[in-house]
Amino acid sequence: MKNLLVAISLSFSVDAIAACTAYHNATFYISGVPTTGQQLVVEDGVIQEVVGQDNATSQCLRVDLDGAVVTPGFFEVDTKLGLVEVGLEASSVDHTGGGDHANYASFKVGEAFNPRSSLIAITRAGGITHAVVSPSGGLVSGQSALVKLDGLTQADTVRDWSAAMHASMQWAGSRANGIQKLRALFAEAQAITKDPNYWKAGRAHPSDSTKADIQALIPVLDGRTPLVISASRAADIEALLRLVSAYQINLIIRGGGEAWVHADALAAANVGVIVDPMSNGAGGFSDRLGRSDNAAILDKAGVTVVLSTSETHNARNLRFAAGNAVRSGLPHPAAIRAITSNPAKLFGQTNMGDLSPTMPATFAIWSADPFEPLSHLKSLIIDGNEVSTLSRQTELYRRYKSK
Amino acid sequence: MICLLLMLSTTYASGVNPLILAHDEKGIAPVEASPSAHVGRILLSNATVYTVSGETYSPGYVIIEDGIIEQVGKGAGPADKTLSRLDLAGKFITPGLVDTHSHLGVYPTVSASAHSDGNEMTKPTTPEAWAEHAVWTQDPGFERAVAGGVTTLHILPGSGNLIGGRGVTMHAIPTLGSRAMRLRGAPETIKMACGENPKRVYGDKGGPKTRMGNIAIQRQTFLKAKSYKARWDKFNKEHGNKSLFSKKNDHAIEPDRDLGMETLVGVLEGRILPQIHCYRSDDMLAMLQLSHEMGFQIRSFHHALEAYKIKDILADENISVSTWADWWGFKHEAYDGIRQNIALIETSGGRAIVHSDSAIGIQRLNQEAAKALAAGREVGIEISEETALAWITSNPAWALGVEDQVGTLDPGKRADIVVWDGPVFSIYSRPAMVFIDGNVAYDADANNPPWSDFELGWEVNQ
């Protein structure tokens, strides 16, 4: 695991310390499309420009990438990274709101995010630079955090303390209960915005939520905070579309095994879908119509598709989830976008997720197509700096390799 | 008539008791006929052929006759009118993949509480249970497995119990009953478990509650099996040789049969191959000590995330390691998993196996092996593609005692063969065709109705 800047050839003037770095001799994935003959000029941790290879950049530190493949850093949107160390050790698990009531909307999981979790470096080694880490439990689980996987403090790593609100449809044994309960909670949140006196002692409409949990739903109703809901069946997705149509909710469906059935409606309603490309209709009664080309059908219809592993310890395998989506029919550029610019867009980050001027210099340098298992990560750059991929696992290997 | 292979090869095997062996044979007798092997001669021509037994031919050919591999060689193969020829230029041929660890059918892919049949978790040791009796043959996962190139799979009980019961080695084929899926002639296997799972299940139900409880119960149970065998050996010595029609038949009544003890006697006699779920190196060493004390040979540790820490011991003891490319961290005993586990087992001269333990993983075992191959190469361990292929073909075949039937492309072995549409370790590749006993078990171009009754009829709802 050598430092890339030692391993590759450099050329720069010994008289001056360059302010900028020009990466060249690589295939750059720009908006998902592999592009050659370009150079990426980076300064102050930001991509300044993407220009032709022959353009003069001699004032920069020129870095020859030796034919490597460069993608934006990958973005895993459905994970408990930093919120769990060992799955079955409850003392190391921080993503549940605790208790058994329906509404935990004010629960912000970012407060428990551990930037020093042993899983972070292990995940970086899969080319992943950002994640949305989400809560679980209840009908409305609470608010996720958007994190950058570089830094030792929450201040450095948590980029958005309220990335999205997360919920499911299942409550008290029936999906109908879940939908109706959500509708009731939304109605309460709307009532509280219209009438400041709504929440006072002795009011006519008692609630089984706390005031904070209702207030936390207000930015969901007008679309400021996206709402991620887990749903698989075509009927469930239809019910959700009906539920959100009364508000300006920015809906994202998670799971969506049968989402392809409603591809056109989802595209028209601007609803994003987080897809697990490994599932193909054998889960049970909830995905009888599931199929491995789900992502491909949705993408073709114009839906913003995001691919996810839904994993924590193996979130690093996001690139293989994407490869499997391509294997099942999703075009390669769409798969790259599905783990870079699409997740950024869905979670309101317009200035990240591509190799584009003004975006952070956050990219992964690969030996070849990152979706192939036989390709490896050569180097990972976050905000212009090369970051380490050493981890507990690399150290265990070193200790035992020759015993 | 089923003919069981007698595994008498190790220093540990005790003499086989013929009466107990006869019980097993009767217990395994089939009712439903297995699908018969293909009749006729097929030539798979012009592909890259990985025999996994030393040679790779590019191009090469395979001749199948009546469901058995007749010939493998270089080039396009003979021009022969009796051969039904398939031109597979541009394709890649491997032995059918073998998965040593699957719960398809017993914790089926269509998860439903009614189908939760993988762990007889009513007491800590249930050697009398057989996974074969719990397999739901309509699990849609079997067809998906064969579409991923898996032709032989080992279905076993879960790891909730210290001794879960017998596993069963089967072909991925559609039959009505599980017994007809069996690979005829495959040895019996037994599932055992150590570490966290059994004590998590039984901690508040009378035990075991600790690792020391785990081992104490294992030792006590095997000691009971030794006594059982001693009684039956004595009975056999005194009465067993006397046939019904012999004047010496003394009509002696056999001792009461204990199905669990019979299975453990099979382990002690080396006929039943132990497959042991165990993660931590110290737990594996404790099970190894148990096997020495009781006199049986462990065939494979499963999961074994810390196998790399004791790789030389495992190689010396001839214990294979069935594990994942990269799963880790879901339990504390899984916390020290590393991606180079399989590569390190390989370098120590051990037998490394990539298993799935997953309905998702079994559909892409080639990708899992590719990940393990890449992890080794990244740290400078030179591993060939052929070696990595062995992790999902010949090595698992050995762990299941069926290495003489499947796992390589050699004359005399079953025609369990995968034709891949691209390089085997590319994520974009999939099987174009899969043969089992020379029959086409999967064809990517065909549009056949689903194997499973559960998948039938959903479209007609519209």
PDB file of N, CA and C in Angstrom, chain A residues 56-141:
ATOM      1  N   ALA A  56      -1.373  23.948 -21.366  1.00  0.00           N
ATOM      2  CA  ALA A  56      -0.203  24.219 -20.543  1.00  0.00           C
ATOM      3  C   ALA A  56      -0.582  24.259 -19.067  1.00  0.00           C
ATOM      4  N   THR A  57       0.015  23.367 -18.311  1.00  0.00           N
ATOM      5  CA  THR A  57      -0.189  23.401 -16.856  1.00  0.00           C
ATOM      6  C   THR A  57       1.166  23.238 -16.174  1.00  0.00           C
ATOM      7  N   SER A  58       2.185  23.801 -16.788  1.00  0.00           N
ATOM      8  CA  SER A  58       3.529  23.555 -16.269  1.00  0.00           C
ATOM      9  C   SER A  58       3.772  24.252 -14.941  1.00  0.00           C
ATOM     10  N   GLN A  59       2.894  25.208 -14.609  1.00  0.00           N
ATOM     11  CA  GLN A  59       3.079  25.856 -13.320  1.00  0.00           C
ATOM     12  C   GLN A  59       2.588  24.961 -12.179  1.00  0.00           C
ATOM     13  N   CYS A  60       1.879  23.865 -12.566  1.00  0.00           N
ATOM     14  CA  CYS A  60       1.351  22.946 -11.567  1.00  0.00           C
ATOM     15  C   CYS A  60       2.308  21.778 -11.357  1.00  0.00           C
ATOM     16  N   LEU A  61       2.133  21.131 -10.226  1.00  0.00           N
ATOM     17  CA  LEU A  61       2.765  19.844  -9.982  1.00  0.00           C
ATOM     18  C   LEU A  61       2.070  18.858 -10.920  1.00  0.00           C
ATOM     19  N   ARG A  62       2.816  18.271 -11.878  1.00  0.00           N
ATOM     20  CA  ARG A  62       2.149  17.396 -12.844  1.00  0.00           C
ATOM     21  C   ARG A  62       2.255  15.953 -12.365  1.00  0.00           C
ATOM     22  N   VAL A  63       1.129  15.318 -12.222  1.00  0.00           N
ATOM     23  CA  VAL A  63       1.101  13.947 -11.718  1.00  0.00           C
ATOM     24  C   VAL A  63       0.648  13.002 -12.829  1.00  0.00           C
ATOM     25  N   ASP A  64       1.537  12.113 -13.256  1.00  0.00           N
ATOM     26  CA  ASP A  64       1.229  11.153 -14.321  1.00  0.00           C
ATOM     27  C   ASP A  64       0.579   9.911 -13.694  1.00  0.00           C
ATOM     28  N   LEU A  65      -0.681   9.675 -14.023  1.00  0.00           N
ATOM     29  CA  LEU A  65      -1.408   8.574 -13.397  1.00  0.00           C
ATOM     30  C   LEU A  65      -1.221   7.230 -14.115  1.00  0.00           C
ATOM     31  N   ASP A  66      -0.366   7.216 -15.123  1.00  0.00           N
ATOM     32  CA  ASP A  66       0.088   5.936 -15.675  1.00  0.00           C
ATOM     33  C   ASP A  66      -1.063   5.063 -16.179  1.00  0.00           C
ATOM     34  N   GLY A  67      -2.032   5.685 -16.813  1.00  0.00           N
ATOM     35  CA  GLY A  67      -3.113   4.911 -17.409  1.00  0.00           C
ATOM     36  C   GLY A  67      -4.205   4.468 -16.448  1.00  0.00           C
ATOM     37  N   ALA A  68      -4.216   5.042 -15.258  1.00  0.00           N
ATOM     38  CA  ALA A  68      -5.216   4.632 -14.261  1.00  0.00           C
ATOM     39  C   ALA A  68      -6.613   5.104 -14.659  1.00  0.00           C
ATOM     40  N   VAL A  69      -7.590   4.644 -13.904  1.00  0.00           N
ATOM     41  CA  VAL A  69      -8.991   5.048 -14.082  1.00  0.00           C
ATOM     42  C   VAL A  69      -9.378   5.889 -12.869  1.00  0.00           C
ATOM     43  N   VAL A  70      -9.997   7.031 -13.100  1.00  0.00           N
ATOM     44  CA  VAL A  70     -10.341   7.928 -11.993  1.00  0.00           C
ATOM     45  C   VAL A  70     -11.845   8.152 -11.947  1.00  0.00           C
ATOM     46  N   THR A  71     -12.431   7.922 -10.783  1.00  0.00           N
ATOM     47  CA  THR A  71     -13.859   8.189 -10.588  1.00  0.00           C
ATOM     48  C   THR A  71     -14.013   9.182  -9.439  1.00  0.00           C
ATOM     49  N   PRO A  72     -15.144   9.878  -9.366  1.00  0.00           N
ATOM     50  CA  PRO A  72     -15.414  10.632  -8.142  1.00  0.00           C
ATOM     51  C   PRO A  72     -15.477   9.636  -6.974  1.00  0.00           C
ATOM     52  N   GLY A  73     -15.264  10.108  -5.761  1.00  0.00           N
ATOM     53  CA  GLY A  73     -15.415   9.221  -4.606  1.00  0.00           C
ATOM     54  C   GLY A  73     -16.840   8.679  -4.568  1.00  0.00           C
ATOM     55  N   PHE A  74     -16.993   7.426  -4.162  1.00  0.00           N
ATOM     56  CA  PHE A  74     -18.307   6.818  -4.147  1.00  0.00           C
ATOM     57  C   PHE A  74     -19.072   7.194  -2.885  1.00  0.00           C
ATOM     58  N   PHE A  75     -20.404   7.091  -2.967  1.00  0.00           N
ATOM     59  CA  PHE A  75     -21.296   7.614  -1.933  1.00  0.00           C
ATOM     60  C   PHE A  75     -22.288   6.510  -1.555  1.00  0.00           C
ATOM     61  N   GLU A  76     -22.155   5.987  -0.337  1.00  0.00           N
ATOM     62  CA  GLU A  76     -23.081   4.946   0.127  1.00  0.00           C
ATOM     63  C   GLU A  76     -24.165   5.606   0.967  1.00  0.00           C
ATOM     64  N   VAL A  77     -25.416   5.518   0.515  1.00  0.00           N
ATOM     65  CA  VAL A  77     -26.493   6.290   1.154  1.00  0.00           C
ATOM     66  C   VAL A  77     -27.313   5.503   2.171  1.00  0.00           C
ATOM     67  N   ASP A  78     -27.073   4.201   2.302  1.00  0.00           N
ATOM     68  CA  ASP A  78     -27.940   3.435   3.215  1.00  0.00           C
ATOM     69  C   ASP A  78     -27.062   2.549   4.090  1.00  0.00           C
ATOM     70  N   THR A  79     -26.613   3.101   5.205  1.00  0.00           N
ATOM     71  CA  THR A  79     -25.638   2.394   6.019  1.00  0.00           C
ATOM     72  C   THR A  79     -25.678   2.875   7.462  1.00  0.00           C
ATOM     73  N   LYS A  80     -25.065   2.083   8.360  1.00  0.00           N
ATOM     74  CA  LYS A  80     -24.952   2.472   9.776  1.00  0.00           C
ATOM     75  C   LYS A  80     -23.483   2.717  10.125  1.00  0.00           C
ATOM     76  N   LEU A  81     -22.706   3.064   9.133  1.00  0.00           N
ATOM     77  CA  LEU A  81     -21.282   3.316   9.335  1.00  0.00           C
ATOM     78  C   LEU A  81     -21.069   4.329  10.458  1.00  0.00           C
ATOM     79  N   GLY A  82     -20.148   4.026  11.357  1.00  0.00           N
ATOM     80  CA  GLY A  82     -19.861   4.954  12.449  1.00  0.00           C
ATOM     81  C   GLY A  82     -20.862   4.873  13.584  1.00  0.00           C
ATOM     82  N   LEU A  83     -21.915   4.063  13.397  1.00  0.00           N
ATOM     83  CA  LEU A  83     -22.946   3.923  14.425  1.00  0.00           C
ATOM     84  C   LEU A  83     -22.948   2.527  15.028  1.00  0.00           C
ATOM     85  N   VAL A  84     -22.042   1.679  14.544  1.00  0.00           N
ATOM     86  CA  VAL A  84     -21.967   0.319  15.076  1.00  0.00           C
ATOM     87  C   VAL A  84     -20.564  -0.200  14.868  1.00  0.00           C
ATOM     88  N   GLU A  85     -20.070  -0.935  15.845  1.00  0.00           N
ATOM     89  CA  GLU A  85     -18.746  -1.530  15.718  1.00  0.00           C
ATOM     90  C   GLU A  85     -18.903  -3.039  15.473  1.00  0.00           C
ATOM     91  N   VAL A  86     -19.591  -3.716  16.370  1.00  0.00           N
ATOM     92  CA  VAL A  86     -19.890  -5.140  16.216  1.00  0.00           C
ATOM     93  C   VAL A  86     -21.403  -5.287  16.288  1.00  0.00           C
ATOM     94  N   GLY A  87     -21.986  -5.835  15.231  1.00  0.00           N
ATOM     95  CA  GLY A  87     -23.441  -5.858  15.099  1.00  0.00           C
ATOM     96  C   GLY A  87     -24.200  -6.381  16.303  1.00  0.00           C
ATOM     97  N   LEU A  88     -23.729  -7.474  16.884  1.00  0.00           N
ATOM     98  CA  LEU A  88     -24.490  -8.093  17.969  1.00  0.00           C
ATOM     99  C   LEU A  88     -24.047  -7.645  19.351  1.00  0.00           C
ATOM    100  N   GLU A  89     -23.155  -6.691  19.408  1.00  0.00           N
ATOM    101  CA  GLU A  89     -22.767  -6.141  20.707  1.00  0.00           C
ATOM    102  C   GLU A  89     -23.524  -4.841  20.916  1.00  0.00           C
ATOM    103  N   ALA A  90     -24.611  -4.906  21.668  1.00  0.00           N
ATOM    104  CA  ALA A  90     -25.509  -3.749  21.827  1.00  0.00           C
ATOM    105  C   ALA A  90     -24.775  -2.512  22.321  1.00  0.00           C
ATOM    106  N   SER A  91     -23.740  -2.692  23.111  1.00  0.00           N
ATOM    107  CA  SER A  91     -23.021  -1.532  23.642  1.00  0.00           C
ATOM    108  C   SER A  91     -22.328  -0.752  22.536  1.00  0.00           C
ATOM    109  N   SER A  92     -22.152  -1.377  21.374  1.00  0.00           N
ATOM    110  CA  SER A  92     -21.463  -0.675  20.289  1.00  0.00           C
ATOM    111  C   SER A  92     -22.438  -0.197  19.217  1.00  0.00           C
ATOM    112  N   VAL A  93     -23.741  -0.290  19.494  1.00  0.00           N
ATOM    113  CA  VAL A  93     -24.758   0.029  18.494  1.00  0.00           C
ATOM    114  C   VAL A  93     -25.501   1.293  18.893  1.00  0.00           C
ATOM    115  N   ASP A  94     -25.547   2.273  17.992  1.00  0.00           N
ATOM    116  CA  ASP A  94     -26.124   3.576  18.347  1.00  0.00           C
ATOM    117  C   ASP A  94     -27.179   4.082  17.380  1.00  0.00           C
ATOM    118  N   HIS A  95     -27.713   3.210  16.516  1.00  0.00           N
ATOM    119  CA  HIS A  95     -28.603   3.800  15.513  1.00  0.00           C
ATOM    120  C   HIS A  95     -30.090   3.685  15.840  1.00  0.00           C
ATOM    121  N   THR A  96     -30.457   3.075  16.971  1.00  0.00           N
ATOM    122  CA  THR A  96     -31.891   2.976  17.264  1.00  0.00           C
ATOM    123  C   THR A  96     -32.316   4.041  18.269  1.00  0.00           C
ATOM    124  N   GLY A  97     -33.555   4.505  18.091  1.00  0.00           N
ATOM    125  CA  GLY A  97     -34.065   5.541  18.985  1.00  0.00           C
ATOM    126  C   GLY A  97     -34.452   5.025  20.354  1.00  0.00           C
ATOM    127  N   GLY A  98     -34.513   3.709  20.460  1.00  0.00           N
ATOM    128  CA  GLY A  98     -34.885   3.141  21.765  1.00  0.00           C
ATOM    129  C   GLY A  98     -36.380   3.188  21.990  1.00  0.00           C
ATOM    130  N   GLY A  99     -36.914   2.287  22.775  1.00  0.00           N
ATOM    131  CA  GLY A  99     -38.347   2.301  23.059  1.00  0.00           C
ATOM    132  C   GLY A  99     -39.132   1.725  21.885  1.00  0.00           C
ATOM    133  N   ASP A 100     -40.457   1.769  22.011  1.00  0.00           N
ATOM    134  CA  ASP A 100     -41.263   1.131  20.975  1.00  0.00           C
ATOM    135  C   ASP A 100     -42.400   2.017  20.488  1.00  0.00           C
ATOM    136  N   HIS A 101     -42.209   3.351  20.519  1.00  0.00           N
ATOM    137  CA  HIS A 101     -43.305   4.142  19.954  1.00  0.00           C
ATOM    138  C   HIS A 101     -43.044   4.518  18.508  1.00  0.00           C
ATOM    139  N   ALA A 102     -43.977   5.194  17.907  1.00  0.00           N
ATOM    140  CA  ALA A 102     -43.970   5.339  16.455  1.00  0.00           C
ATOM    141  C   ALA A 102     -43.053   6.444  15.957  1.00  0.00           C
ATOM    142  N   ASN A 103     -43.009   7.542  16.682  1.00  0.00           N
ATOM    143  CA  ASN A 103     -42.414   8.751  16.111  1.00  0.00           C
ATOM    144  C   ASN A 103     -41.152   9.177  16.838  1.00  0.00           C
ATOM    145  N   TYR A 104     -40.014   8.981  16.158  1.00  0.00           N
ATOM    146  CA  TYR A 104     -38.734   9.435  16.701  1.00  0.00           C
ATOM    147  C   TYR A 104     -38.139  10.526  15.816  1.00  0.00           C
ATOM    148  N   ALA A 105     -38.973  11.352  15.214  1.00  0.00           N
ATOM    149  CA  ALA A 105     -38.502  12.291  14.196  1.00  0.00           C
ATOM    150  C   ALA A 105     -37.390  13.209  14.684  1.00  0.00           C
ATOM    151  N   SER A 106     -37.353  13.548  15.945  1.00  0.00           N
ATOM    152  CA  SER A 106     -36.327  14.489  16.403  1.00  0.00           C
ATOM    153  C   SER A 106     -35.007  13.799  16.741  1.00  0.00           C
ATOM    154  N   PHE A 107     -34.939  12.468  16.609  1.00  0.00           N
ATOM    155  CA  PHE A 107     -33.720  11.723  16.904  1.00  0.00           C
ATOM    156  C   PHE A 107     -32.708  11.979  15.789  1.00  0.00           C
ATOM    157  N   LYS A 108     -31.578  12.571  16.150  1.00  0.00           N
ATOM    158  CA  LYS A 108     -30.555  12.886  15.148  1.00  0.00           C
ATOM    159  C   LYS A 108     -29.362  11.976  15.375  1.00  0.00           C
ATOM    160  N   VAL A 109     -29.167  11.036  14.482  1.00  0.00           N
ATOM    161  CA  VAL A 109     -28.192   9.983  14.698  1.00  0.00           C
ATOM    162  C   VAL A 109     -26.752  10.501  14.599  1.00  0.00           C
ATOM    163  N   GLY A 110     -26.563  11.654  13.950  1.00  0.00           N
ATOM    164  CA  GLY A 110     -25.232  12.221  13.786  1.00  0.00           C
ATOM    165  C   GLY A 110     -24.495  12.465  15.092  1.00  0.00           C
ATOM    166  N   GLU A 111     -25.276  12.710  16.160  1.00  0.00           N
ATOM    167  CA  GLU A 111     -24.647  12.989  17.462  1.00  0.00           C
ATOM    168  C   GLU A 111     -23.846  11.791  17.957  1.00  0.00           C
ATOM    169  N   ALA A 112     -24.173  10.613  17.454  1.00  0.00           N
ATOM    170  CA  ALA A 112     -23.464   9.411  17.910  1.00  0.00           C
ATOM    171  C   ALA A 112     -22.442   8.930  16.896  1.00  0.00           C
ATOM    172  N   PHE A 113     -22.284   9.652  15.784  1.00  0.00           N
ATOM    173  CA  PHE A 113     -21.356   9.198  14.750  1.00  0.00           C
ATOM    174  C   PHE A 113     -19.934   9.167  15.293  1.00  0.00           C
ATOM    175  N   ASN A 114     -19.251   8.049  15.086  1.00  0.00           N
ATOM    176  CA  ASN A 114     -17.888   7.890  15.586  1.00  0.00           C
ATOM    177  C   ASN A 114     -16.892   7.930  14.424  1.00  0.00           C
ATOM    178  N   PRO A 115     -16.221   9.072  14.234  1.00  0.00           N
ATOM    179  CA  PRO A 115     -15.276   9.156  13.111  1.00  0.00           C
ATOM    180  C   PRO A 115     -14.073   8.223  13.268  1.00  0.00           C
ATOM    181  N   ARG A 116     -13.846   7.731  14.477  1.00  0.00           N
ATOM    182  CA  ARG A 116     -12.715   6.830  14.714  1.00  0.00           C
ATOM    183  C   ARG A 116     -13.136   5.371  14.689  1.00  0.00           C
ATOM    184  N   SER A 117     -14.341   5.085  14.182  1.00  0.00           N
ATOM    185  CA  SER A 117     -14.769   3.696  14.070  1.00  0.00           C
ATOM    186  C   SER A 117     -13.795   2.929  13.190  1.00  0.00           C
ATOM    187  N   SER A 118     -13.526   1.679  13.567  1.00  0.00           N
ATOM    188  CA  SER A 118     -12.598   0.866  12.775  1.00  0.00           C
ATOM    189  C   SER A 118     -13.129   0.597  11.372  1.00  0.00           C
ATOM    190  N   LEU A 119     -14.426   0.852  11.164  1.00  0.00           N
ATOM    191  CA  LEU A 119     -15.001   0.560   9.856  1.00  0.00           C
ATOM    192  C   LEU A 119     -14.718   1.636   8.818  1.00  0.00           C
ATOM    193  N   ILE A 120     -14.337   2.843   9.267  1.00  0.00           N
ATOM    194  CA  ILE A 120     -14.236   3.954   8.326  1.00  0.00           C
ATOM    195  C   ILE A 120     -13.108   3.716   7.321  1.00  0.00           C
ATOM    196  N   ALA A 121     -11.923   3.431   7.804  1.00  0.00           N
ATOM    197  CA  ALA A 121     -10.792   3.224   6.892  1.00  0.00           C
ATOM    198  C   ALA A 121     -11.034   2.015   5.992  1.00  0.00           C
ATOM    199  N   ILE A 122     -11.658   0.988   6.561  1.00  0.00           N
ATOM    200  CA  ILE A 122     -11.973  -0.224   5.793  1.00  0.00           C
ATOM    201  C   ILE A 122     -12.913   0.117   4.635  1.00  0.00           C
ATOM    202  N   THR A 123     -13.842   1.054   4.897  1.00  0.00           N
ATOM    203  CA  THR A 123     -14.788   1.473   3.860  1.00  0.00           C
ATOM    204  C   THR A 123     -14.118   2.346   2.813  1.00  0.00           C
ATOM    205  N   ARG A 124     -13.223   3.209   3.246  1.00  0.00           N
ATOM    206  CA  ARG A 124     -12.472   4.049   2.293  1.00  0.00           C
ATOM    207  C   ARG A 124     -11.731   3.189   1.286  1.00  0.00           C
ATOM    208  N   ALA A 125     -11.259   2.033   1.720  1.00  0.00           N
ATOM    209  CA  ALA A 125     -10.496   1.164   0.831  1.00  0.00           C
ATOM    210  C   ALA A 125     -11.354   0.650  -0.323  1.00  0.00           C
ATOM    211  N   GLY A 126     -12.672   0.869  -0.254  1.00  0.00           N
ATOM    212  CA  GLY A 126     -13.563   0.529  -1.367  1.00  0.00           C
ATOM    213  C   GLY A 126     -13.848   1.750  -2.245  1.00  0.00           C
ATOM    214  N   GLY A 127     -13.082   2.845  -2.036  1.00  0.00           N
ATOM    215  CA  GLY A 127     -13.266   4.032  -2.855  1.00  0.00           C
ATOM    216  C   GLY A 127     -14.423   4.914  -2.408  1.00  0.00           C
ATOM    217  N   ILE A 128     -14.926   4.658  -1.205  1.00  0.00           N
ATOM    218  CA  ILE A 128     -16.088   5.403  -0.723  1.00  0.00           C
ATOM    219  C   ILE A 128     -15.622   6.595   0.105  1.00  0.00           C
ATOM    220  N   THR A 129     -16.146   7.765  -0.206  1.00  0.00           N
ATOM    221  CA  THR A 129     -15.714   8.979   0.488  1.00  0.00           C
ATOM    222  C   THR A 129     -16.838   9.618   1.296  1.00  0.00           C
ATOM    223  N   HIS A 130     -18.070   9.283   0.978  1.00  0.00           N
ATOM    224  CA  HIS A 130     -19.199   9.892   1.683  1.00  0.00           C
ATOM    225  C   HIS A 130     -20.253   8.839   1.982  1.00  0.00           C
ATOM    226  N   ALA A 131     -21.043   9.119   3.028  1.00  0.00           N
ATOM    227  CA  ALA A 131     -22.127   8.202   3.383  1.00  0.00           C
ATOM    228  C   ALA A 131     -23.255   8.975   4.050  1.00  0.00           C
ATOM    229  N   VAL A 132     -24.458   8.442   3.892  1.00  0.00           N
ATOM    230  CA  VAL A 132     -25.566   8.891   4.730  1.00  0.00           C
ATOM    231  C   VAL A 132     -25.795   7.786   5.748  1.00  0.00           C
ATOM    232  N   VAL A 133     -25.629   8.120   7.022  1.00  0.00           N
ATOM    233  CA  VAL A 133     -25.770   7.126   8.079  1.00  0.00           C
ATOM    234  C   VAL A 133     -27.114   7.371   8.751  1.00  0.00           C
ATOM    235  N   SER A 134     -27.914   6.313   8.833  1.00  0.00           N
ATOM    236  CA  SER A 134     -29.318   6.523   9.175  1.00  0.00           C
ATOM    237  C   SER A 134     -29.756   5.787  10.433  1.00  0.00           C
ATOM    238  N   PRO A 135     -30.827   6.302  11.071  1.00  0.00           N
ATOM    239  CA  PRO A 135     -31.367   5.655  12.265  1.00  0.00           C
ATOM    240  C   PRO A 135     -32.289   4.506  11.891  1.00  0.00           C
ATOM    241  N   SER A 136     -32.670   3.722  12.914  1.00  0.00           N
ATOM    242  CA  SER A 136     -33.635   2.643  12.692  1.00  0.00           C
ATOM    243  C   SER A 136     -34.562   2.592  13.892  1.00  0.00           C
ATOM    244  N   GLY A 137     -35.669   1.888  13.727  1.00  0.00           N
ATOM    245  CA  GLY A 137     -36.617   1.761  14.829  1.00  0.00           C
ATOM    246  C   GLY A 137     -37.830   2.647  14.633  1.00  0.00           C
ATOM    247  N   GLY A 138     -38.942   2.221  15.207  1.00  0.00           N
ATOM    248  CA  GLY A 138     -40.156   3.019  15.130  1.00  0.00           C
ATOM    249  C   GLY A 138     -40.719   3.070  13.723  1.00  0.00           C
ATOM    250  N   LEU A 139     -41.759   3.865  13.561  1.00  0.00           N
ATOM    251  CA  LEU A 139     -42.329   4.084  12.226  1.00  0.00           C
ATOM    252  C   LEU A 139     -41.540   5.208  11.551  1.00  0.00           C
ATOM    253  N   VAL A 140     -41.372   6.326  12.259  1.00  0.00           N
ATOM    254  CA  VAL A 140     -40.468   7.388  11.832  1.00  0.00           C
ATOM    255  C   VAL A 140     -39.220   7.241  12.689  1.00  0.00           C
ATOM    256  N   SER A 141     -38.105   6.887  12.064  1.00  0.00           N
ATOM    257  CA  SER A 141     -36.906   6.530  12.832  1.00  0.00           C
ATOM    258  C   SER A 141     -36.092   7.736  13.281  1.00  0.00           C
TER     259      SER A 141
END
